[in-house]
Short mmCIF file of C-alpha atoms in Angstrom, two decimals:
data_model
loop_
_atom_site.label_atom_id
_atom_site.label_comp_id
_atom_site.label_asym_id
_atom_site.label_seq_id
_atom_site.Cartn_x
_atom_site.Cartn_y
_atom_site.Cartn_z
CA UNK A 1 -15.16 37.06 -1.30
CA UNK A 2 -12.79 34.49 -0.47
CA UNK A 3 -13.21 31.10 -2.07
CA UNK A 4 -14.63 28.24 0.59
CA UNK A 5 -11.85 26.08 0.12
CA UNK A 6 -9.75 29.21 1.04
CA UNK A 7 -11.57 29.94 4.08
CA UNK A 8 -11.36 26.14 5.18
CA UNK A 9 -7.76 25.91 4.86
CA UNK A 10 -6.81 29.12 6.51
CA UNK A 11 -9.11 27.88 9.65
CA UNK A 12 -7.51 24.50 9.59
CA UNK A 13 -4.13 26.32 9.93
CA UNK A 14 -4.99 28.74 12.59
CA UNK A 15 -6.34 25.50 14.58
CA UNK A 16 -3.23 23.56 14.06
CA UNK A 17 -1.15 26.55 14.90
CA UNK A 18 -3.22 27.28 18.08
CA UNK A 19 -2.75 23.78 19.12
CA UNK A 20 1.03 23.53 18.56
CA UNK A 21 1.63 26.80 20.92
CA UNK A 22 -0.47 25.37 23.64
CA UNK A 23 1.46 22.31 23.61
CA UNK A 24 4.76 23.73 23.22
CA UNK A 25 5.64 21.43 20.11
CA UNK A 26 7.57 22.30 17.23
CA UNK A 27 5.46 21.65 14.44
CA UNK A 28 6.21 23.22 11.43
CA UNK A 29 3.56 25.94 10.30
CA UNK A 30 3.39 24.35 6.83
CA UNK A 31 2.17 20.93 8.44
CA UNK A 32 0.19 22.02 11.18
CA UNK A 33 -3.25 19.77 11.55
CA UNK A 34 -3.64 19.54 8.00
CA UNK A 35 -4.89 16.57 6.29
CA UNK A 36 -2.81 14.45 4.16
CA UNK A 37 -3.75 14.15 0.51
CA UNK A 38 -5.18 10.99 -0.86
CA UNK A 39 -2.19 9.03 -1.66
CA UNK A 40 -2.26 7.71 -5.28
CA UNK A 41 -1.82 3.94 -5.50
CA UNK A 42 0.79 2.37 -7.66
CA UNK A 43 0.11 1.07 -11.43
CA UNK A 44 -0.65 -2.35 -10.53
CA UNK A 45 -2.95 -1.65 -7.24
CA UNK A 46 -6.42 0.03 -6.78
CA UNK A 47 -6.81 2.25 -3.62
CA UNK A 48 -8.44 -1.11 -1.88
CA UNK A 49 -5.58 -2.91 -2.63
CA UNK A 50 -6.90 -5.12 -5.42
CA UNK A 51 -4.57 -6.30 -7.90
CA UNK A 52 -5.61 -4.54 -11.58
CA UNK A 53 -2.00 -4.58 -12.95
CA UNK A 54 -0.32 -6.49 -15.87
CA UNK A 55 -1.27 -10.03 -15.94
CA UNK A 56 2.00 -11.47 -15.39
CA UNK A 57 1.34 -11.57 -11.50
CA UNK A 58 2.40 -14.78 -10.32
CA UNK A 59 0.32 -15.89 -7.43
CA UNK A 60 2.26 -17.36 -4.53
CA UNK A 61 1.74 -19.49 -1.43
CA UNK A 62 -0.42 -18.12 1.36
CA UNK A 63 -1.92 -15.54 -1.17
CA UNK A 64 -5.69 -15.40 -0.07
CA UNK A 65 -7.90 -15.63 -3.55
CA UNK A 66 -11.42 -15.19 -3.71
CA UNK A 67 -12.93 -17.35 -6.67
CA UNK A 68 -16.27 -17.05 -7.99
CA UNK A 69 -18.36 -18.73 -10.94
CA UNK A 70 -20.94 -16.47 -12.68
CA UNK A 71 -24.52 -17.44 -11.63
CA UNK A 72 -23.21 -20.16 -9.02
CA UNK A 73 -23.22 -18.41 -5.96
CA UNK A 74 -22.49 -21.86 -3.91
CA UNK A 75 -19.11 -22.19 -5.43
CA UNK A 76 -17.91 -18.40 -4.20
CA UNK A 77 -15.49 -18.54 -1.59
CA UNK A 78 -12.10 -17.64 -0.26
CA UNK A 79 -9.10 -19.93 -0.53
CA UNK A 80 -5.73 -19.66 0.76
CA UNK A 81 -2.77 -20.76 -1.27
CA UNK A 82 -0.90 -23.61 0.71
CA UNK A 83 3.24 -23.69 0.82
CA UNK A 84 3.00 -26.17 -2.30
CA UNK A 85 0.77 -23.69 -4.02
CA UNK A 86 -2.42 -25.87 -4.24
CA UNK A 87 -5.77 -24.63 -3.39
CA UNK A 88 -9.08 -26.92 -2.66
CA UNK A 89 -12.21 -26.16 -4.39
CA UNK A 90 -15.47 -28.07 -4.44
CA UNK A 91 -16.42 -30.12 -7.36
CA UNK A 92 -12.63 -30.08 -9.21
CA UNK A 93 -10.94 -30.82 -5.42
CA UNK A 94 -7.13 -29.88 -5.35
CA UNK A 95 -5.73 -27.21 -8.06
CA UNK A 96 -2.63 -25.87 -8.53
CA UNK A 97 -2.37 -21.87 -8.49
CA UNK A 98 1.15 -21.24 -7.34
CA UNK A 99 3.36 -19.71 -10.09
CA UNK A 100 0.29 -19.45 -12.48
CA UNK A 101 -1.11 -15.67 -13.68
CA UNK A 102 -4.87 -14.77 -12.67
CA UNK A 103 -5.79 -15.35 -16.41
CA UNK A 104 -4.30 -18.83 -16.40
CA UNK A 105 -5.89 -20.00 -12.97
CA UNK A 106 -9.15 -18.47 -14.34
CA UNK A 107 -8.93 -20.52 -17.47
CA UNK A 108 -7.91 -23.81 -15.70
CA UNK A 109 -10.61 -23.38 -13.32
CA UNK A 110 -13.04 -22.69 -16.03
CA UNK A 111 -12.22 -25.95 -18.14
CA UNK A 112 -12.31 -28.22 -14.89
CA UNK A 113 -15.74 -26.90 -13.98
CA UNK A 114 -16.89 -27.51 -17.75
CA UNK A 115 -15.81 -31.16 -17.62
CA UNK A 116 -19.18 -32.37 -16.56
CA UNK A 117 -20.48 -29.60 -14.08
CA UNK A 118 -21.21 -26.43 -15.70
CA UNK A 119 -21.83 -25.35 -19.18
CA UNK A 120 -19.62 -22.47 -20.36
CA UNK A 121 -18.28 -21.51 -16.71
CA UNK A 122 -17.23 -17.91 -16.15
CA UNK A 123 -14.44 -18.00 -13.41
CA UNK A 124 -13.13 -15.28 -11.75
CA UNK A 125 -9.99 -14.96 -9.56
CA UNK A 126 -9.66 -11.94 -7.41
CA UNK A 127 -6.37 -11.77 -4.98
CA UNK A 128 -7.38 -10.59 -1.74
CA UNK A 129 -4.32 -10.73 -0.08
CA UNK A 130 -0.78 -10.73 -1.40
CA UNK A 131 1.71 -12.18 0.97
CA UNK A 132 4.24 -12.87 -1.93
CA UNK A 133 4.37 -8.96 -2.26
CA UNK A 134 7.12 -7.06 -0.64
CA UNK A 135 8.14 -3.60 0.62
CA UNK A 136 11.62 -2.64 1.48
CA UNK A 137 12.38 -0.49 4.64
CA UNK A 138 15.76 1.20 5.26
CA UNK A 139 17.70 4.01 6.53
CA UNK A 140 17.65 4.83 10.52
CA UNK A 141 15.38 1.69 11.50
CA UNK A 142 16.70 -0.92 13.67
CA UNK A 143 16.43 -3.72 11.40
CA UNK A 144 16.16 -2.60 7.72
CA UNK A 145 15.26 -5.12 4.96
CA UNK A 146 12.52 -6.42 2.81
CA UNK A 147 9.48 -7.70 4.28
CA UNK A 148 6.34 -9.59 2.94
CA UNK A 149 3.12 -7.84 3.60
CA UNK A 150 -0.32 -9.50 4.05
CA UNK A 151 -3.30 -7.43 3.03
CA UNK A 152 -3.46 -3.64 4.08
CA UNK A 153 -0.23 -2.33 5.51
CA UNK A 154 0.17 0.90 6.84
CA UNK A 155 3.28 2.95 7.11
CA UNK A 156 3.34 2.53 10.79
CA UNK A 157 3.09 -1.05 10.84
CA UNK A 158 6.06 -1.13 7.99
CA UNK A 159 8.15 0.40 10.64
CA UNK A 160 7.33 -2.00 13.44
CA UNK A 161 8.16 -4.77 11.04
CA UNK A 162 11.64 -3.22 10.95
CA UNK A 163 11.68 -3.08 14.82
CA UNK A 164 10.85 0.64 14.97
CA UNK A 165 13.31 3.74 14.17
CA UNK A 166 16.66 4.31 15.42
CA UNK A 167 16.10 6.53 18.37
CA UNK A 168 19.55 7.93 18.30
CA UNK A 169 19.83 8.89 14.60
CA UNK A 170 16.16 9.02 12.74
CA UNK A 171 14.81 11.97 11.78
CA UNK A 172 11.23 11.62 12.65
CA UNK A 173 10.14 14.59 10.03
CA UNK A 174 12.05 12.65 7.47
CA UNK A 175 9.99 9.54 6.61
CA UNK A 176 10.02 9.13 2.69
CA UNK A 177 7.57 6.68 0.87
CA UNK A 178 8.53 5.87 -2.61
CA UNK A 179 6.49 3.93 -5.45
CA UNK A 180 5.81 4.15 -9.26
CA UNK A 181 2.74 5.84 -10.29
CA UNK A 182 2.05 6.46 -13.75
CA UNK A 183 4.95 4.84 -15.11
CA UNK A 184 7.32 7.46 -13.04
CA UNK A 185 8.97 7.26 -9.26
CA UNK A 186 6.91 9.35 -6.78
CA UNK A 187 7.66 9.98 -3.47
CA UNK A 188 5.97 11.76 -0.20
CA UNK A 189 7.31 12.73 3.05
CA UNK A 190 5.80 12.09 6.56
CA UNK A 191 6.64 13.39 9.95
CA UNK A 192 6.23 10.46 12.00
CA UNK A 193 5.28 12.21 15.42
CA UNK A 194 1.84 13.64 13.40
CA UNK A 195 1.39 10.23 11.96
CA UNK A 196 1.53 8.81 15.28
CA UNK A 197 -0.90 11.59 17.00
CA UNK A 198 -3.26 11.10 14.07
CA UNK A 199 -3.00 14.77 12.75
CA UNK A 200 -2.19 13.35 9.20
CA UNK A 201 -2.93 10.17 7.75
CA UNK A 202 -1.19 6.89 8.34
CA UNK A 203 -0.68 6.12 4.74
CA UNK A 204 -1.61 2.33 3.29
CA UNK A 205 1.47 0.68 1.47
CA UNK A 206 1.75 -1.51 -1.25
CA UNK A 207 4.07 -4.10 -3.07
CA UNK A 208 7.47 -2.72 -4.01
CA UNK A 209 6.74 0.46 -1.88
CA UNK A 210 10.34 1.75 -0.60
CA UNK A 211 10.08 3.17 2.92
CA UNK A 212 13.33 5.56 3.73
CA UNK A 213 13.80 6.63 7.26
CA UNK A 214 16.49 9.57 7.06
CA UNK A 215 19.64 10.07 9.37
CA UNK A 216 19.34 13.62 11.31
CA UNK A 217 21.91 15.86 9.61
CA UNK A 218 22.21 13.57 6.60
CA UNK A 219 23.22 14.98 3.24
CA UNK A 220 21.71 12.85 0.71
CA UNK A 221 19.23 13.20 -2.34
CA UNK A 222 16.47 12.38 0.16
CA UNK A 223 17.55 15.01 2.37
CA UNK A 224 17.30 17.53 -0.54
CA UNK A 225 14.12 16.26 -1.62
CA UNK A 226 12.64 15.99 2.27
CA UNK A 227 13.48 19.83 2.22
CA UNK A 228 12.19 20.85 -0.70
CA UNK A 229 8.58 19.42 0.14
CA UNK A 230 6.17 19.87 3.13
CA UNK A 231 5.92 16.48 5.40
CA UNK A 232 2.03 16.38 4.66
CA UNK A 233 1.95 13.00 2.53
CA UNK A 234 1.48 14.67 -0.63
CA UNK A 235 3.16 12.72 -3.78
CA UNK A 236 5.90 14.64 -6.03
CA UNK A 237 7.83 13.48 -8.85
CA UNK A 238 11.45 12.27 -7.32
#
């Protein structure tokens, strides 16, 4: 008896091939209608975008913080760090957050709340949006560069930040996303046509990710990597 997952895979592959034939498209058989694998987040970030890595992350201007005090729901709120690095909170007023690590800010707020307001306050700081995070978009795009990201950002949104691909030179089947996972560099290949059609997942990007749009006919290390793995958004060691 075939295994259930194998039967499902074969059915999905046949559906994809029939769709490709009907549309006259040039989709490779190994990428037709197959769902992208769940992409691992980098070492410092959860799948939801929450920071959980090393405690040396420095809060920056325009970061969105969620601050809560255990047992005192009225003090829980989201605050945006202003351009001078300050936040404003009830009871304690204006506090410098910019340039501090999360543990440093938690400790400072706990001391301030303890000064005549609360007994042994337990303060938690959660970074909801890392506007000081950056991604790199390079290769065959109209405006390569390093771009700040706010909250959840997808591959399509990242390419839009770079003003889109260069239609004359870009290889739409050779979009590489690179990041560090488990202390090692990993990369995945995406076919932009499939992402746009919704046939594969539009992956979420994280701070320090690198997006490379390869040029058609190029002979680079990225090209060799693209040729060695299917364009299904599956991360492999690079």
